[in-house]
Amino acid sequence: MRWITDDAGRRWAAERVGRTSGLVSTKRKAGGFPQPADIVRFECQSDPQEPAREITTRAGLLEQLTDSELKALLHSAPRAPSS
């Protein structure tokens, strides 16, 4: 888990919650199969009214992403599906 602060000063927890298989179709494409991707969930710890967000990113450790990369992911992440 990683912690970041957005431009509005809100504190977010970023956590990998899953990984895609990379296999999306039974029809082979010229470029081969896509690579697996991590599913990262952002939850706002400082504002409980703010909805959680999820996005996929390259597979790897969250620690390998810079703070600016995490912020960019947060800004482009749509709201997470409700459980």
Short mmCIF file of C-alpha atoms in Angstrom, two decimals:
data_model
loop_
_atom_site.label_atom_id
_atom_site.label_comp_id
_atom_site.label_asym_id
_atom_site.label_seq_id
_atom_site.Cartn_x
_atom_site.Cartn_y
_atom_site.Cartn_z
CA MET A 1 0.00 0.00 0.00
CA ARG A 2 1.14 3.51 -0.82
CA TRP A 3 -0.05 6.89 0.42
CA ILE A 4 -0.35 10.00 -1.72
CA THR A 5 -1.78 13.47 -1.28
CA ASP A 6 -3.69 15.00 -4.19
CA ASP A 7 -3.61 18.64 -5.30
CA ALA A 8 -6.61 19.41 -3.05
CA GLY A 9 -4.73 18.11 0.02
CA ARG A 10 -6.73 14.88 0.37
CA ARG A 11 -4.86 11.79 1.54
CA TRP A 12 -5.37 8.65 -0.58
CA ALA A 13 -4.40 5.03 -0.01
CA ALA A 14 -3.32 3.24 -3.20
CA GLU A 15 -3.46 -0.55 -3.10
CA ARG A 16 -3.17 -3.30 -5.68
CA VAL A 17 -6.42 -5.26 -5.46
CA GLY A 18 -5.97 -7.62 -8.37
CA ARG A 19 -4.30 -8.46 -11.65
CA THR A 20 -5.77 -9.08 -15.07
CA SER A 21 -4.74 -12.23 -16.89
CA GLY A 22 -3.74 -10.36 -20.00
CA LEU A 23 -5.92 -12.73 -22.03
CA VAL A 24 -8.89 -10.85 -23.42
CA SER A 25 -9.89 -12.66 -26.60
CA THR A 26 -9.78 -16.14 -28.07
CA LYS A 27 -8.99 -14.63 -31.48
CA ARG A 28 -5.28 -14.19 -31.97
CA LYS A 29 -4.16 -10.70 -32.97
CA ALA A 30 -1.05 -9.93 -34.98
CA GLY A 31 0.61 -8.30 -31.97
CA GLY A 32 0.24 -11.33 -29.72
CA PHE A 33 -1.37 -11.36 -26.31
CA PRO A 34 -1.57 -8.27 -24.10
CA GLN A 35 0.49 -8.19 -20.95
CA PRO A 36 -1.12 -8.68 -17.53
CA ALA A 37 -2.03 -5.45 -15.71
CA ASP A 38 -2.46 -4.59 -12.04
CA ILE A 39 -5.77 -3.23 -10.76
CA VAL A 40 -5.07 -0.35 -8.37
CA ARG A 41 -7.74 1.00 -6.01
CA PHE A 42 -7.54 4.48 -4.53
CA GLU A 43 -9.48 5.20 -1.32
CA CYS A 44 -9.64 8.67 0.18
CA GLN A 45 -8.77 8.49 3.87
CA SER A 46 -9.33 12.17 4.62
CA ASP A 47 -12.78 12.49 2.99
CA PRO A 48 -15.09 9.48 3.41
CA GLN A 49 -17.63 11.05 1.02
CA GLU A 50 -15.13 10.79 -1.84
CA PRO A 51 -15.83 7.59 -3.84
CA ALA A 52 -13.11 4.98 -4.28
CA ARG A 53 -11.48 4.78 -7.70
CA GLU A 54 -9.92 1.93 -9.67
CA ILE A 55 -7.64 1.78 -12.70
CA THR A 56 -5.36 -0.72 -14.39
CA THR A 57 -1.66 -0.08 -14.83
CA ARG A 58 1.41 -2.03 -15.82
CA ALA A 59 2.03 -5.08 -13.68
CA GLY A 60 4.66 -4.65 -10.98
CA LEU A 61 5.13 -3.35 -7.51
CA LEU A 62 3.42 -0.14 -6.42
CA GLU A 63 6.76 0.89 -4.95
CA GLN A 64 8.15 1.12 -8.50
CA LEU A 65 5.75 3.95 -9.38
CA THR A 66 6.74 7.51 -8.56
CA ASP A 67 4.42 9.80 -6.62
CA SER A 68 3.70 11.77 -9.79
CA GLU A 69 2.81 8.55 -11.66
CA LEU A 70 0.43 7.57 -8.86
CA LYS A 71 -1.18 11.03 -8.90
CA ALA A 72 -1.63 10.78 -12.67
CA LEU A 73 -3.31 7.39 -12.23
CA LEU A 74 -5.58 8.80 -9.51
CA HIS A 75 -6.62 11.70 -11.74
CA SER A 76 -7.55 9.36 -14.60
CA ALA A 77 -9.13 6.61 -12.48
CA PRO A 78 -12.91 6.25 -12.77
CA ARG A 79 -15.08 5.50 -9.75
CA ALA A 80 -14.74 1.93 -8.54
CA PRO A 81 -17.70 -0.39 -9.04
CA SER A 82 -19.88 -0.74 -5.94
CA SER A 83 -19.57 -4.02 -4.11
#
